[in-house]
Amino acid sequence: MTTNSPTTQATNLTSDNPTTDALHNSPFMRACRRESVPYTPVWLMRQAGRYMREYREVRARTTFLELCKTPELASEVTVYAAERLGVDAAIIFADILLILEPLGLELEFAKGEGPVIHNPVRTAADVDRLREMESADSLDYVMQAIRQTRRALKPDLPLIGFAGAPFTLASYMIEGGGSKNYVHTKRLMHADSGAWHALMSRIARALPLYLNAQIEAGAQAVQLFDSWVGCLSPADYREFVLPHTLQAIRNIRPGVPVIHFGTGTATLLELLREAGGDVIGLDWRIPLDEGWRRIGYDRAVMGNFDQILLFTSPAIIREHVGRILQQAGGRPGHIFNLGHGILPETPVENVLALVEAVHELSRR
Ligand code: CP3
């Protein structure tokens, strides 16, 4: 069923290249393939961000978009965060919204407001005016950052590339920024389903070009963030989202693990699975054991520590790490992560305590 499961592909289990082998056999890559691991691998969504003083220092010198577009700086914050935390994977420093620019949208990160799209897509005519992304060339700064990061990272530390999933990207394109109720998004979806599907297929065509370029540049795995898909009913997901996410995932290079992540997806897990992904992300709203049972043990899972608990203490964090590990039951195919990204005010020492607790309590 899974479209790009490594088990169905002839992956090169051994090679003449020791770096390739070290990456292939790292705990993170093994967990993506549901193989046995010496301890549960952990990384954290938004692990490079404002909660870290060193990030804020780099960020003070430039705007967020410039930081994303300067490969040396993007690489520096990626590598710094991964090594400081001692996590089992790095994620390239970028943003899901960067792809909006080559699609013809004017993107700005306004101070204190989050992302703003100045020419949102509201009508069929707006959809027609979008540009078709013929290649990922205009996002080459991301590929440069990946190449530099791959060279700078320890040879056995995997690097994750990523993109937004079609629904979450469409929601930003239509709303013109973040949203609470997705009024414009759901209106377009239901009132002009032709325009909706045209928009979603355009995004779904662009995503594999972008993700395959990231893989080519040196990413070992890729994640699709469908951060806001939990606002949909299962019926709407099936009709308006699933075919497009499926299409995007199908066209990602076979043999490269795909992490399919969303939040608020407790009623959508079977459908996310159907859309694809070797690893399905779970947020904290569903117990990990229940979520995994519903997804099926033929997929790996990622999650699902409530990131707000990082504001408590190392002792409380350790207790809750223990609970999640117990729910995973030592079954191969669990990647420890938060339910969603780290918040800007999170104490760094608690983040370090989380990583240490995962490694210690899960050691086989
Ligand atoms: O995980 C990582 O460390 C990699 C970097 C990363 C960022 N954004 C950096 C970032 C990743 C994976 C993202 C993905 C992203 N971007 C998502 C999906 C993940 C999620 O949280 O669900 C979304 C929805 C976005 C869109 C986005 N980018 C928003 C809504 C905002 C503003 C909110 C905020 O936190 O300020 C951003 C900006 C952003 N992206 C920042 C960072 C570190 C903060 C920018 C700053 O330094 O001021």
Short mmCIF file of N, CA and C in Angstrom, two decimals, residues 87-261:
data_model
loop_
_atom_site.label_atom_id
_atom_site.label_comp_id
_atom_site.label_asym_id
_atom_site.label_seq_id
_atom_site.Cartn_x
_atom_site.Cartn_y
_atom_site.Cartn_z
N VAL A 87 20.71 15.52 19.20
CA VAL A 87 19.60 14.77 18.61
C VAL A 87 20.10 13.84 17.50
N ASP A 88 19.20 12.98 17.01
CA ASP A 88 19.59 11.92 16.08
C ASP A 88 19.32 12.27 14.62
N ALA A 89 18.84 13.49 14.36
CA ALA A 89 18.70 13.97 12.98
C ALA A 89 18.73 15.49 13.01
N ALA A 90 19.19 16.06 11.92
CA ALA A 90 19.11 17.51 11.73
C ALA A 90 17.98 17.76 10.74
N ILE A 91 17.36 18.93 10.83
CA ILE A 91 16.37 19.33 9.81
C ILE A 91 16.86 20.64 9.23
N ILE A 92 16.84 20.71 7.91
CA ILE A 92 17.39 21.89 7.26
C ILE A 92 16.61 23.14 7.68
N PHE A 93 17.31 24.21 7.96
CA PHE A 93 16.65 25.45 8.34
C PHE A 93 16.08 26.11 7.09
N ALA A 94 14.76 26.22 7.06
CA ALA A 94 14.05 26.79 5.91
C ALA A 94 12.64 27.07 6.39
N ASP A 95 11.69 27.21 5.47
CA ASP A 95 10.31 27.40 5.88
C ASP A 95 9.39 26.77 4.84
N ILE A 96 8.24 26.28 5.29
CA ILE A 96 7.32 25.66 4.34
C ILE A 96 6.79 26.66 3.32
N LEU A 97 6.85 27.94 3.64
CA LEU A 97 6.23 28.93 2.75
C LEU A 97 7.16 29.43 1.64
N LEU A 98 8.43 29.02 1.64
CA LEU A 98 9.37 29.51 0.62
C LEU A 98 8.89 29.17 -0.78
N ILE A 99 8.24 28.04 -0.94
CA ILE A 99 7.80 27.59 -2.27
C ILE A 99 6.69 28.49 -2.83
N LEU A 100 6.09 29.30 -1.97
CA LEU A 100 5.04 30.20 -2.47
C LEU A 100 5.60 31.23 -3.44
N GLU A 101 6.85 31.64 -3.26
CA GLU A 101 7.41 32.67 -4.14
C GLU A 101 7.50 32.20 -5.61
N PRO A 102 8.12 31.05 -5.88
CA PRO A 102 8.14 30.61 -7.28
C PRO A 102 6.75 30.31 -7.86
N LEU A 103 5.76 30.09 -6.98
CA LEU A 103 4.39 29.88 -7.48
C LEU A 103 3.70 31.21 -7.79
N GLY A 104 4.38 32.33 -7.51
CA GLY A 104 3.84 33.62 -7.91
C GLY A 104 3.23 34.45 -6.79
N LEU A 105 3.49 34.07 -5.54
CA LEU A 105 2.92 34.83 -4.42
C LEU A 105 3.98 35.72 -3.77
N GLU A 106 3.52 36.86 -3.24
CA GLU A 106 4.42 37.79 -2.56
C GLU A 106 4.39 37.51 -1.07
N LEU A 107 5.52 36.98 -0.57
CA LEU A 107 5.61 36.52 0.81
C LEU A 107 6.41 37.50 1.65
N GLU A 108 5.90 37.76 2.85
CA GLU A 108 6.65 38.60 3.78
C GLU A 108 6.47 38.03 5.19
N PHE A 109 7.53 38.08 5.99
CA PHE A 109 7.39 37.74 7.40
C PHE A 109 7.39 39.06 8.16
N ALA A 110 6.19 39.55 8.44
CA ALA A 110 6.06 40.85 9.09
C ALA A 110 6.37 40.71 10.57
N LYS A 111 7.07 41.68 11.09
CA LYS A 111 7.51 41.63 12.48
C LYS A 111 6.32 41.46 13.43
N GLY A 112 6.37 40.42 14.25
CA GLY A 112 5.32 40.22 15.24
C GLY A 112 4.00 39.68 14.70
N GLU A 113 3.91 39.51 13.39
CA GLU A 113 2.64 39.10 12.79
C GLU A 113 2.68 37.72 12.18
N GLY A 114 3.88 37.18 11.98
CA GLY A 114 3.97 35.91 11.26
C GLY A 114 3.90 36.17 9.78
N PRO A 115 3.72 35.11 8.98
CA PRO A 115 3.77 35.27 7.52
C PRO A 115 2.57 36.03 6.96
N VAL A 116 2.82 36.84 5.94
CA VAL A 116 1.76 37.56 5.23
C VAL A 116 1.96 37.31 3.74
N ILE A 117 0.90 36.94 3.04
CA ILE A 117 0.94 36.81 1.58
C ILE A 117 0.12 37.97 1.02
N HIS A 118 0.79 38.83 0.25
CA HIS A 118 0.14 40.08 -0.15
C HIS A 118 -0.88 39.91 -1.27
N ASN A 119 -0.76 38.83 -2.04
CA ASN A 119 -1.72 38.61 -3.14
C ASN A 119 -2.36 37.23 -3.00
N PRO A 120 -3.22 37.06 -1.99
CA PRO A 120 -3.79 35.73 -1.74
C PRO A 120 -4.66 35.24 -2.91
N VAL A 121 -4.83 33.93 -2.94
CA VAL A 121 -5.60 33.26 -4.00
C VAL A 121 -7.04 33.10 -3.51
N ARG A 122 -7.96 33.78 -4.14
CA ARG A 122 -9.35 33.70 -3.65
C ARG A 122 -10.34 33.19 -4.70
N THR A 123 -9.96 33.27 -5.98
CA THR A 123 -10.90 32.94 -7.05
C THR A 123 -10.22 32.01 -8.07
N ALA A 124 -11.04 31.48 -8.97
CA ALA A 124 -10.51 30.63 -10.04
C ALA A 124 -9.51 31.42 -10.89
N ALA A 125 -9.79 32.71 -11.10
CA ALA A 125 -8.88 33.54 -11.91
C ALA A 125 -7.53 33.67 -11.19
N ASP A 126 -7.56 33.79 -9.86
CA ASP A 126 -6.30 33.85 -9.09
C ASP A 126 -5.51 32.54 -9.27
N VAL A 127 -6.21 31.43 -9.26
CA VAL A 127 -5.53 30.13 -9.44
C VAL A 127 -4.87 30.10 -10.82
N ASP A 128 -5.59 30.56 -11.83
CA ASP A 128 -5.05 30.57 -13.20
C ASP A 128 -3.81 31.44 -13.34
N ARG A 129 -3.75 32.49 -12.54
CA ARG A 129 -2.61 33.40 -12.62
C ARG A 129 -1.35 32.85 -11.96
N LEU A 130 -1.48 31.79 -11.17
CA LEU A 130 -0.29 31.24 -10.49
C LEU A 130 0.70 30.72 -11.53
N ARG A 131 1.97 30.71 -11.15
CA ARG A 131 2.99 30.15 -12.06
C ARG A 131 3.12 28.65 -11.84
N GLU A 132 3.36 27.94 -12.91
CA GLU A 132 3.67 26.51 -12.79
C GLU A 132 5.15 26.40 -12.44
N MET A 133 5.47 25.60 -11.43
CA MET A 133 6.88 25.46 -11.09
C MET A 133 7.48 24.37 -11.97
N GLU A 134 8.31 24.75 -12.93
CA GLU A 134 8.85 23.76 -13.88
C GLU A 134 10.04 23.00 -13.30
N SER A 135 10.76 23.66 -12.38
CA SER A 135 11.89 23.01 -11.72
C SER A 135 12.09 23.72 -10.38
N ALA A 136 12.98 23.17 -9.57
CA ALA A 136 13.22 23.78 -8.25
C ALA A 136 14.35 24.81 -8.31
N ASP A 137 14.73 25.23 -9.52
CA ASP A 137 15.88 26.13 -9.65
C ASP A 137 15.76 27.41 -8.82
N SER A 138 14.55 27.97 -8.76
CA SER A 138 14.40 29.23 -8.02
C SER A 138 14.53 29.03 -6.51
N LEU A 139 14.52 27.79 -6.06
CA LEU A 139 14.73 27.52 -4.63
C LEU A 139 16.12 26.95 -4.40
N ASP A 140 17.01 27.22 -5.35
CA ASP A 140 18.35 26.63 -5.27
C ASP A 140 19.09 26.99 -3.98
N TYR A 141 18.74 28.12 -3.36
CA TYR A 141 19.41 28.48 -2.09
C TYR A 141 19.16 27.41 -1.02
N VAL A 142 18.00 26.75 -1.06
CA VAL A 142 17.73 25.66 -0.10
C VAL A 142 18.67 24.48 -0.39
N MET A 143 18.83 24.17 -1.70
CA MET A 143 19.70 23.05 -2.08
C MET A 143 21.16 23.36 -1.71
N GLN A 144 21.56 24.61 -1.90
CA GLN A 144 22.92 24.99 -1.48
C GLN A 144 23.10 24.83 0.02
N ALA A 145 22.08 25.24 0.77
CA ALA A 145 22.15 25.10 2.24
C ALA A 145 22.26 23.62 2.62
N ILE A 146 21.51 22.77 1.91
CA ILE A 146 21.56 21.33 2.20
C ILE A 146 22.95 20.78 1.89
N ARG A 147 23.51 21.16 0.73
CA ARG A 147 24.86 20.66 0.39
C ARG A 147 25.88 21.09 1.45
N GLN A 148 25.83 22.34 1.85
CA GLN A 148 26.78 22.84 2.85
C GLN A 148 26.57 22.14 4.19
N THR A 149 25.29 21.94 4.55
CA THR A 149 24.98 21.32 5.84
C THR A 149 25.45 19.87 5.84
N ARG A 150 25.21 19.18 4.74
CA ARG A 150 25.63 17.77 4.65
C ARG A 150 27.15 17.64 4.84
N ARG A 151 27.88 18.60 4.25
CA ARG A 151 29.34 18.58 4.41
C ARG A 151 29.75 18.86 5.85
N ALA A 152 28.99 19.71 6.55
CA ALA A 152 29.39 20.15 7.89
C ALA A 152 28.92 19.20 9.00
N LEU A 153 27.88 18.42 8.73
CA LEU A 153 27.34 17.54 9.77
C LEU A 153 28.24 16.33 9.98
N LYS A 154 28.15 15.74 11.17
CA LYS A 154 28.82 14.48 11.40
C LYS A 154 28.34 13.48 10.35
N PRO A 155 29.27 12.62 9.86
CA PRO A 155 28.92 11.74 8.73
C PRO A 155 27.80 10.75 9.02
N ASP A 156 27.50 10.52 10.31
CA ASP A 156 26.42 9.56 10.60
C ASP A 156 25.13 10.24 11.04
N LEU A 157 25.05 11.57 10.89
CA LEU A 157 23.84 12.27 11.33
C LEU A 157 22.96 12.62 10.12
N PRO A 158 21.80 11.98 10.02
CA PRO A 158 20.93 12.22 8.86
C PRO A 158 20.39 13.65 8.84
N LEU A 159 20.14 14.12 7.63
CA LEU A 159 19.58 15.46 7.43
C LEU A 159 18.20 15.30 6.80
N ILE A 160 17.22 15.95 7.40
CA ILE A 160 15.84 15.87 6.92
C ILE A 160 15.53 17.10 6.06
N GLY A 161 15.03 16.88 4.86
CA GLY A 161 14.50 17.96 4.04
C GLY A 161 13.00 18.06 4.29
N PHE A 162 12.35 19.11 3.87
CA PHE A 162 10.91 19.18 4.11
C PHE A 162 10.21 20.15 3.18
N ALA A 163 8.88 20.04 3.23
CA ALA A 163 8.01 20.97 2.50
C ALA A 163 6.67 20.97 3.21
N GLY A 164 5.84 21.95 2.93
CA GLY A 164 4.47 21.93 3.41
C GLY A 164 3.67 20.95 2.56
N ALA A 165 2.66 20.33 3.16
CA ALA A 165 1.76 19.47 2.38
C ALA A 165 0.76 20.34 1.63
N PRO A 166 0.13 19.79 0.59
CA PRO A 166 -0.76 20.62 -0.23
C PRO A 166 -1.82 21.40 0.56
N PHE A 167 -2.49 20.75 1.52
CA PHE A 167 -3.57 21.49 2.21
C PHE A 167 -3.03 22.68 3.00
N THR A 168 -1.98 22.45 3.78
CA THR A 168 -1.48 23.53 4.64
C THR A 168 -0.92 24.67 3.78
N LEU A 169 -0.25 24.34 2.69
CA LEU A 169 0.22 25.40 1.78
C LEU A 169 -0.95 26.14 1.16
N ALA A 170 -1.97 25.40 0.71
CA ALA A 170 -3.14 26.05 0.09
C ALA A 170 -3.80 26.98 1.10
N SER A 171 -3.85 26.56 2.37
CA SER A 171 -4.52 27.41 3.37
C SER A 171 -3.80 28.75 3.51
N TYR A 172 -2.46 28.74 3.50
CA TYR A 172 -1.72 30.01 3.57
C TYR A 172 -1.93 30.83 2.29
N MET A 173 -1.94 30.16 1.15
CA MET A 173 -2.10 30.88 -0.12
C MET A 173 -3.46 31.56 -0.18
N ILE A 174 -4.49 30.89 0.34
CA ILE A 174 -5.85 31.41 0.23
C ILE A 174 -6.14 32.43 1.33
N GLU A 175 -5.74 32.12 2.56
CA GLU A 175 -6.04 33.04 3.67
C GLU A 175 -5.13 34.27 3.64
N GLY A 176 -3.96 34.13 3.04
CA GLY A 176 -3.00 35.24 3.04
C GLY A 176 -2.16 35.27 4.31
N GLY A 177 -2.23 34.23 5.12
CA GLY A 177 -1.45 34.15 6.36
C GLY A 177 -2.02 33.03 7.21
N GLY A 178 -1.70 33.06 8.50
CA GLY A 178 -2.26 32.08 9.42
C GLY A 178 -3.76 32.32 9.56
N SER A 179 -4.47 31.34 10.11
CA SER A 179 -5.92 31.46 10.18
C SER A 179 -6.45 30.68 11.37
N LYS A 180 -7.62 31.07 11.83
CA LYS A 180 -8.25 30.36 12.94
C LYS A 180 -9.37 29.46 12.41
N ASN A 181 -10.16 29.98 11.53
CA ASN A 181 -11.36 29.26 11.09
C ASN A 181 -11.31 28.79 9.63
N TYR A 182 -10.31 29.20 8.89
CA TYR A 182 -10.15 28.76 7.48
C TYR A 182 -11.40 29.05 6.64
N VAL A 183 -11.95 30.23 6.84
CA VAL A 183 -13.19 30.61 6.16
C VAL A 183 -12.99 30.64 4.64
N HIS A 184 -11.97 31.35 4.17
CA HIS A 184 -11.74 31.47 2.72
C HIS A 184 -11.37 30.11 2.12
N THR A 185 -10.57 29.36 2.87
CA THR A 185 -10.11 28.06 2.38
C THR A 185 -11.29 27.11 2.17
N LYS A 186 -12.13 27.00 3.20
CA LYS A 186 -13.26 26.06 3.10
C LYS A 186 -14.31 26.56 2.11
N ARG A 187 -14.40 27.89 1.98
CA ARG A 187 -15.36 28.41 1.00
C ARG A 187 -14.92 28.04 -0.42
N LEU A 188 -13.66 28.27 -0.73
CA LEU A 188 -13.19 27.92 -2.08
C LEU A 188 -13.37 26.41 -2.32
N MET A 189 -12.99 25.63 -1.32
CA MET A 189 -13.08 24.17 -1.42
C MET A 189 -14.48 23.72 -1.82
N HIS A 190 -15.49 24.28 -1.14
CA HIS A 190 -16.86 23.82 -1.36
C HIS A 190 -17.61 24.61 -2.43
N ALA A 191 -17.31 25.89 -2.56
CA ALA A 191 -18.09 26.71 -3.49
C ALA A 191 -17.52 26.67 -4.91
N ASP A 192 -16.22 26.38 -5.03
CA ASP A 192 -15.63 26.27 -6.37
C ASP A 192 -14.62 25.12 -6.37
N SER A 193 -15.16 23.92 -6.34
CA SER A 193 -14.28 22.76 -6.17
C SER A 193 -13.34 22.60 -7.37
N GLY A 194 -13.74 23.12 -8.53
CA GLY A 194 -12.84 23.05 -9.69
C GLY A 194 -11.58 23.87 -9.45
N ALA A 195 -11.77 25.08 -8.96
CA ALA A 195 -10.62 25.95 -8.66
C ALA A 195 -9.78 25.33 -7.54
N TRP A 196 -10.47 24.78 -6.55
CA TRP A 196 -9.74 24.14 -5.43
C TRP A 196 -8.83 23.01 -5.93
N HIS A 197 -9.42 22.11 -6.72
CA HIS A 197 -8.61 20.98 -7.20
C HIS A 197 -7.49 21.45 -8.13
N ALA A 198 -7.74 22.50 -8.90
CA ALA A 198 -6.68 23.03 -9.77
C ALA A 198 -5.53 23.56 -8.93
N LEU A 199 -5.86 24.26 -7.87
CA LEU A 199 -4.83 24.79 -6.97
C LEU A 199 -4.05 23.66 -6.30
N MET A 200 -4.79 22.70 -5.76
CA MET A 200 -4.14 21.59 -5.05
C MET A 200 -3.27 20.76 -6.00
N SER A 201 -3.72 20.56 -7.24
CA SER A 201 -2.86 19.75 -8.12
C SER A 201 -1.63 20.53 -8.54
N ARG A 202 -1.76 21.85 -8.66
CA ARG A 202 -0.57 22.63 -8.98
C ARG A 202 0.48 22.50 -7.87
N ILE A 203 0.02 22.59 -6.62
CA ILE A 203 0.95 22.44 -5.48
C ILE A 203 1.53 21.01 -5.49
N ALA A 204 0.67 20.03 -5.71
CA ALA A 204 1.11 18.63 -5.68
C ALA A 204 2.12 18.32 -6.79
N ARG A 205 2.05 19.05 -7.89
CA ARG A 205 3.06 18.87 -8.96
C ARG A 205 4.39 19.51 -8.57
N ALA A 206 4.32 20.63 -7.86
CA ALA A 206 5.54 21.35 -7.49
C ALA A 206 6.32 20.62 -6.39
N LEU A 207 5.60 20.01 -5.45
CA LEU A 207 6.26 19.45 -4.26
C LEU A 207 7.31 18.39 -4.56
N PRO A 208 7.02 17.38 -5.41
CA PRO A 208 8.06 16.39 -5.66
C PRO A 208 9.29 16.97 -6.36
N LEU A 209 9.10 17.99 -7.20
CA LEU A 209 10.27 18.63 -7.83
C LEU A 209 11.18 19.19 -6.74
N TYR A 210 10.55 19.87 -5.79
CA TYR A 210 11.28 20.51 -4.70
C TYR A 210 11.92 19.46 -3.77
N LEU A 211 11.13 18.47 -3.36
CA LEU A 211 11.64 17.48 -2.41
C LEU A 211 12.71 16.59 -3.06
N ASN A 212 12.52 16.23 -4.31
CA ASN A 212 13.55 15.41 -4.98
C ASN A 212 14.84 16.21 -5.17
N ALA A 213 14.74 17.51 -5.38
CA ALA A 213 15.95 18.34 -5.46
C ALA A 213 16.65 18.37 -4.10
N GLN A 214 15.87 18.41 -3.03
CA GLN A 214 16.49 18.38 -1.69
C GLN A 214 17.19 17.05 -1.44
N ILE A 215 16.57 15.97 -1.91
CA ILE A 215 17.18 14.64 -1.77
C ILE A 215 18.47 14.57 -2.58
N GLU A 216 18.39 15.06 -3.80
CA GLU A 216 19.56 15.09 -4.68
C GLU A 216 20.70 15.89 -4.04
N ALA A 217 20.35 16.97 -3.34
CA ALA A 217 21.36 17.83 -2.71
C ALA A 217 21.95 17.21 -1.45
N GLY A 218 21.29 16.17 -0.89
CA GLY A 218 21.90 15.51 0.27
C GLY A 218 20.99 15.22 1.45
N ALA A 219 19.67 15.41 1.30
CA ALA A 219 18.76 15.05 2.40
C ALA A 219 18.51 13.55 2.39
N GLN A 220 18.53 12.92 3.60
CA GLN A 220 18.36 11.46 3.69
C GLN A 220 16.89 11.07 3.83
N ALA A 221 16.06 11.99 4.27
CA ALA A 221 14.63 11.72 4.46
C ALA A 221 13.91 13.04 4.23
N VAL A 222 12.61 12.99 3.98
CA VAL A 222 11.87 14.24 3.81
C VAL A 222 10.58 14.19 4.63
N GLN A 223 10.18 15.36 5.10
CA GLN A 223 8.94 15.45 5.86
C GLN A 223 7.97 16.40 5.16
N LEU A 224 6.71 15.97 5.11
CA LEU A 224 5.63 16.84 4.64
C LEU A 224 4.87 17.34 5.86
N PHE A 225 4.84 18.67 6.04
CA PHE A 225 4.11 19.25 7.18
C PHE A 225 2.69 19.59 6.74
N ASP A 226 1.71 18.83 7.26
CA ASP A 226 0.31 19.24 7.05
C ASP A 226 -0.21 19.77 8.38
N SER A 227 0.41 20.83 8.84
CA SER A 227 0.22 21.32 10.21
C SER A 227 -1.23 21.62 10.57
N TRP A 228 -2.00 22.11 9.61
CA TRP A 228 -3.35 22.60 9.96
C TRP A 228 -4.47 21.74 9.40
N VAL A 229 -4.15 20.55 8.92
CA VAL A 229 -5.14 19.70 8.26
C VAL A 229 -6.21 19.20 9.23
N GLY A 230 -5.90 19.27 10.53
CA GLY A 230 -6.85 18.82 11.55
C GLY A 230 -8.11 19.65 11.62
N CYS A 231 -8.19 20.75 10.87
CA CYS A 231 -9.43 21.55 10.85
C CYS A 231 -10.49 20.91 9.94
N LEU A 232 -10.13 19.83 9.24
CA LEU A 232 -11.06 19.25 8.26
C LEU A 232 -11.80 18.02 8.80
N SER A 233 -12.99 17.80 8.29
CA SER A 233 -13.71 16.55 8.57
C SER A 233 -13.08 15.45 7.73
N PRO A 234 -13.25 14.18 8.17
CA PRO A 234 -12.73 13.08 7.35
C PRO A 234 -13.28 13.10 5.92
N ALA A 235 -14.56 13.44 5.76
CA ALA A 235 -15.15 13.45 4.41
C ALA A 235 -14.46 14.49 3.53
N ASP A 236 -14.23 15.69 4.09
CA ASP A 236 -13.54 16.72 3.30
C ASP A 236 -12.10 16.32 3.01
N TYR A 237 -11.44 15.72 3.99
CA TYR A 237 -10.06 15.28 3.74
C TYR A 237 -10.03 14.30 2.57
N ARG A 238 -10.95 13.33 2.62
CA ARG A 238 -10.93 12.30 1.58
C ARG A 238 -11.16 12.89 0.19
N GLU A 239 -12.13 13.80 0.09
CA GLU A 239 -12.49 14.32 -1.23
C GLU A 239 -11.52 15.41 -1.72
N PHE A 240 -11.10 16.29 -0.81
CA PHE A 240 -10.42 17.50 -1.27
C PHE A 240 -8.90 17.51 -1.05
N VAL A 241 -8.42 16.57 -0.24
CA VAL A 241 -6.99 16.61 0.11
C VAL A 241 -6.26 15.32 -0.25
N LEU A 242 -6.84 14.20 0.14
CA LEU A 242 -6.14 12.92 0.00
C LEU A 242 -5.58 12.67 -1.40
N PRO A 243 -6.35 12.88 -2.47
CA PRO A 243 -5.79 12.56 -3.80
C PRO A 243 -4.53 13.37 -4.12
N HIS A 244 -4.47 14.59 -3.62
CA HIS A 244 -3.34 15.47 -3.94
C HIS A 244 -2.11 15.13 -3.11
N THR A 245 -2.32 14.85 -1.82
CA THR A 245 -1.17 14.46 -0.98
C THR A 245 -0.61 13.13 -1.49
N LEU A 246 -1.53 12.22 -1.84
CA LEU A 246 -1.12 10.92 -2.39
C LEU A 246 -0.26 11.11 -3.64
N GLN A 247 -0.72 11.98 -4.51
CA GLN A 247 -0.02 12.28 -5.76
C GLN A 247 1.38 12.82 -5.47
N ALA A 248 1.48 13.75 -4.53
CA ALA A 248 2.78 14.35 -4.20
C ALA A 248 3.72 13.29 -3.64
N ILE A 249 3.23 12.48 -2.71
CA ILE A 249 4.11 11.50 -2.05
C ILE A 249 4.55 10.42 -3.05
N ARG A 250 3.65 10.03 -3.93
CA ARG A 250 3.96 9.03 -4.94
C ARG A 250 5.15 9.40 -5.82
N ASN A 251 5.31 10.68 -6.02
CA ASN A 251 6.36 11.13 -6.93
C ASN A 251 7.68 11.49 -6.25
N ILE A 252 7.77 11.20 -4.97
CA ILE A 252 9.04 11.38 -4.27
C ILE A 252 9.92 10.17 -4.55
N ARG A 253 11.21 10.44 -4.67
CA ARG A 253 12.12 9.35 -5.08
C ARG A 253 11.97 8.11 -4.19
N PRO A 254 11.72 6.93 -4.80
CA PRO A 254 11.53 5.70 -4.01
C PRO A 254 12.75 5.38 -3.16
N GLY A 255 12.51 4.79 -2.00
CA GLY A 255 13.60 4.39 -1.13
C GLY A 255 13.99 5.45 -0.13
N VAL A 256 13.51 6.67 -0.30
CA VAL A 256 13.80 7.74 0.65
C VAL A 256 12.61 7.86 1.60
N PRO A 257 12.84 7.68 2.92
CA PRO A 257 11.70 7.73 3.84
C PRO A 257 10.98 9.07 3.81
N VAL A 258 9.66 8.99 3.83
CA VAL A 258 8.80 10.17 3.88
C VAL A 258 8.08 10.19 5.22
N ILE A 259 8.21 11.31 5.94
CA ILE A 259 7.47 11.50 7.19
C ILE A 259 6.25 12.36 6.85
N HIS A 260 5.08 11.87 7.18
CA HIS A 260 3.84 12.59 6.89
C HIS A 260 3.27 13.06 8.23
N PHE A 261 3.33 14.37 8.44
CA PHE A 261 3.00 14.93 9.75
C PHE A 261 1.79 15.86 9.69
#
